[in-house]
Amino acid sequence: MKKLLVAVVLLVTTMMSAQKGSILLGGNVGFGSEKIGDDKYENFEFSPKVGYQFTDKWTLGVEGSVLNYKESGSKREEAYRVGAFTRYSVPLSDLFSFYTDLGVGYQERSIDKTKGVYASLTPALFINMKNGFGLNFNIGGIGYDNLSGKGIAREQRFGFNFGQSVNFGISKNFGL
């Protein structure tokens, strides 16, 4: 029993939850490949975030995203996003936290030279692993896109995709 108590105390003290005055560094990496008959589709996405946690529950920061998409027989498309995000976190225990990210920003696609804005609201679960490292899980969210370009019809999208996708990410909190 004494060993278990010591192990629990050591585990809790080494697991640094996000705290006021810390820097959040995180993001997602994704890859997809699909083949239908002779057609092949591939995509790769990298989405980093950097934020400052100014209270125990609120973080404000910048986010970005780079997406490469290739369909057989066509040009490679690239899409970029850069914006700001705010995160509200609710600790459920020393190990788990629930959070919601609200992101807004600018986006651009290379293949049709469209530009515009985006907004997203994503609830997620954070699992605190060790020394401020954690895993982030979400199963979708709410998104809005508005894109337009010279000679291109305006695209406006609103999406609600809870349960239709699963995303995993990693993050690290650095105390100041």
Coordinates of C-alpha atoms in Angstrom, one line a residue:
M1 CA 0.0 0.0 0.0
K2 CA 2.8 2.4 0.8
K3 CA 4.5 1.7 -2.6
L4 CA 1.2 2.4 -4.3
L5 CA 0.8 5.7 -2.5
V6 CA 4.3 6.7 -3.3
A7 CA 3.8 5.7 -7.0
V8 CA 0.6 7.7 -7.2
V9 CA 2.2 10.8 -5.6
L10 CA 5.2 10.6 -8.0
L11 CA 2.8 10.2 -11.0
V12 CA 0.7 13.1 -10.1
T13 CA 3.6 15.4 -9.4
T14 CA 5.3 14.6 -12.7
M15 CA 2.2 15.0 -14.7
M16 CA 2.0 18.8 -15.4
S17 CA -1.5 19.9 -16.3
A18 CA -1.8 23.1 -18.3
Q19 CA -1.4 26.0 -15.9
K20 CA -1.8 29.8 -16.0
G21 CA 1.3 31.4 -17.6
S22 CA 2.2 28.3 -19.7
I23 CA 2.8 28.0 -23.5
L24 CA 0.9 25.4 -25.4
L25 CA 2.5 23.8 -28.5
G26 CA 0.5 21.2 -30.4
G27 CA -1.0 20.1 -33.6
N28 CA -2.2 17.3 -35.8
V29 CA -0.7 15.4 -38.8
G30 CA -2.9 13.4 -41.1
F31 CA -2.5 11.2 -44.2
G32 CA -5.0 9.5 -46.4
S33 CA -4.9 7.3 -49.5
E34 CA -7.7 5.8 -51.5
K35 CA -7.8 3.8 -54.7
I36 CA -11.0 3.4 -56.7
G37 CA -10.4 1.4 -59.9
D38 CA -7.5 3.1 -61.7
D39 CA -8.0 6.4 -59.8
K40 CA -5.8 7.2 -56.8
Y41 CA -6.3 9.9 -54.2
E42 CA -3.8 11.0 -51.6
N43 CA -3.8 13.8 -49.0
F44 CA -1.4 15.0 -46.3
E45 CA -2.2 17.6 -43.7
F46 CA -0.1 19.3 -41.0
S47 CA -1.9 21.7 -38.5
P48 CA 0.3 23.3 -35.8
K49 CA -0.9 25.5 -32.9
V50 CA 0.9 27.8 -30.4
G51 CA -0.9 29.5 -27.6
Y52 CA -0.5 31.2 -24.3
Q53 CA -2.6 30.0 -21.3
F54 CA -3.5 33.3 -19.6
T55 CA -5.8 31.8 -17.0
D56 CA -6.2 28.2 -15.7
K57 CA -9.0 27.6 -18.2
W58 CA -8.4 30.0 -21.2
T59 CA -5.7 29.9 -23.9
L60 CA -5.3 32.2 -26.8
G61 CA -3.0 31.6 -29.8
V62 CA -2.3 31.2 -33.5
E63 CA -3.0 28.2 -35.7
G64 CA -2.1 27.1 -39.2
S65 CA -2.7 24.3 -41.6
V66 CA -1.0 23.0 -44.8
L67 CA -2.9 20.5 -46.9
N68 CA -1.6 18.7 -50.0
Y69 CA -4.1 16.8 -52.1
K70 CA -3.3 14.8 -55.2
E71 CA -5.7 13.0 -57.6
S72 CA -4.3 10.8 -60.3
G73 CA -4.3 12.6 -63.7
S74 CA -4.6 16.1 -62.2
K75 CA -2.4 18.7 -60.6
R76 CA -1.5 18.7 -56.9
E77 CA -3.6 21.1 -54.9
E78 CA -2.3 22.9 -51.8
A79 CA -4.4 24.7 -49.3
Y80 CA -3.2 26.9 -46.5
R81 CA -4.9 28.3 -43.3
V82 CA -3.6 30.8 -40.8
G83 CA -5.6 32.2 -37.9
A84 CA -6.2 32.7 -34.2
F85 CA -7.8 30.3 -31.8
T86 CA -9.1 30.4 -28.2
R87 CA -9.5 27.4 -26.0
Y88 CA -11.6 26.9 -23.0
S89 CA -10.5 23.9 -20.8
V90 CA -12.3 22.1 -18.0
P91 CA -10.2 19.7 -16.0
L92 CA -12.1 16.5 -15.2
S93 CA -9.2 15.0 -13.2
D94 CA -5.4 15.1 -13.2
L95 CA -5.4 12.9 -16.2
F96 CA -8.3 14.1 -18.3
S97 CA -9.5 17.5 -19.5
F98 CA -12.4 18.5 -21.8
Y99 CA -11.7 21.5 -24.0
T100 CA -13.3 23.4 -26.9
D101 CA -11.3 25.3 -29.5
L102 CA -12.8 28.2 -31.5
G103 CA -10.7 29.1 -34.5
V104 CA -11.1 31.9 -37.1
G105 CA -8.8 33.0 -39.9
Y106 CA -7.7 33.3 -43.5
Q107 CA -7.4 30.5 -46.0
E108 CA -6.2 30.0 -49.6
R109 CA -6.2 27.2 -52.2
S110 CA -3.6 27.0 -54.9
I111 CA -5.4 25.1 -57.7
D112 CA -8.2 27.6 -58.3
K113 CA -6.5 30.5 -56.6
T114 CA -9.4 31.1 -54.2
K115 CA -9.1 33.0 -50.9
G116 CA -11.4 33.5 -48.0
V117 CA -12.1 33.0 -44.3
Y118 CA -12.9 30.0 -42.1
A119 CA -14.3 29.4 -38.6
S120 CA -14.4 26.2 -36.6
L121 CA -15.7 25.0 -33.2
T122 CA -14.2 21.8 -32.0
P123 CA -14.8 20.0 -28.7
A124 CA -12.1 17.6 -27.7
L125 CA -10.6 15.5 -24.9
F126 CA -7.0 15.9 -23.6
I127 CA -5.2 13.1 -21.9
N128 CA -2.3 14.2 -19.8
M129 CA 0.6 11.7 -20.4
K130 CA 3.7 12.9 -18.6
N131 CA 5.7 16.2 -18.1
G132 CA 3.1 18.3 -19.9
F133 CA 2.8 16.0 -22.9
G134 CA -0.7 15.1 -23.8
L135 CA -2.9 13.4 -26.5
N136 CA -5.8 15.2 -28.0
F137 CA -8.9 13.4 -29.3
N138 CA -11.9 14.9 -31.1
I139 CA -14.7 13.4 -33.2
G140 CA -15.6 16.3 -35.4
G141 CA -17.1 19.7 -34.9
I142 CA -18.8 22.6 -36.6
G143 CA -17.1 24.5 -39.5
Y144 CA -17.7 27.4 -41.8
D145 CA -15.8 28.2 -45.0
N146 CA -16.2 31.1 -47.4
L147 CA -13.9 31.2 -50.5
S148 CA -13.9 33.2 -53.7
G149 CA -11.6 34.0 -56.5
K150 CA -11.4 35.8 -59.9
G151 CA -13.8 34.1 -62.3
I152 CA -14.7 31.5 -59.6
A153 CA -18.2 31.2 -58.1
R154 CA -18.2 32.0 -54.3
E155 CA -18.1 28.8 -52.1
Q156 CA -19.8 28.9 -48.8
R157 CA -19.9 25.8 -46.6
F158 CA -21.4 25.2 -43.2
G159 CA -20.7 21.7 -41.7
F160 CA -21.7 19.8 -38.7
N161 CA -19.7 16.5 -38.6
F162 CA -19.8 15.1 -35.0
G163 CA -19.1 11.4 -35.1
Q164 CA -18.1 11.3 -38.8
S165 CA -14.3 11.7 -38.3
V166 CA -11.8 11.0 -35.6
N167 CA -8.7 13.2 -35.1
F168 CA -5.7 12.6 -32.9
G169 CA -3.1 15.2 -31.9
I170 CA -0.3 15.8 -29.5
S171 CA 0.5 18.8 -27.4
K172 CA 3.0 20.0 -24.8
N173 CA 2.7 22.7 -22.2
F174 CA 5.8 24.6 -21.3
G175 CA 5.8 26.5 -18.0
L176 CA 7.2 30.0 -17.9

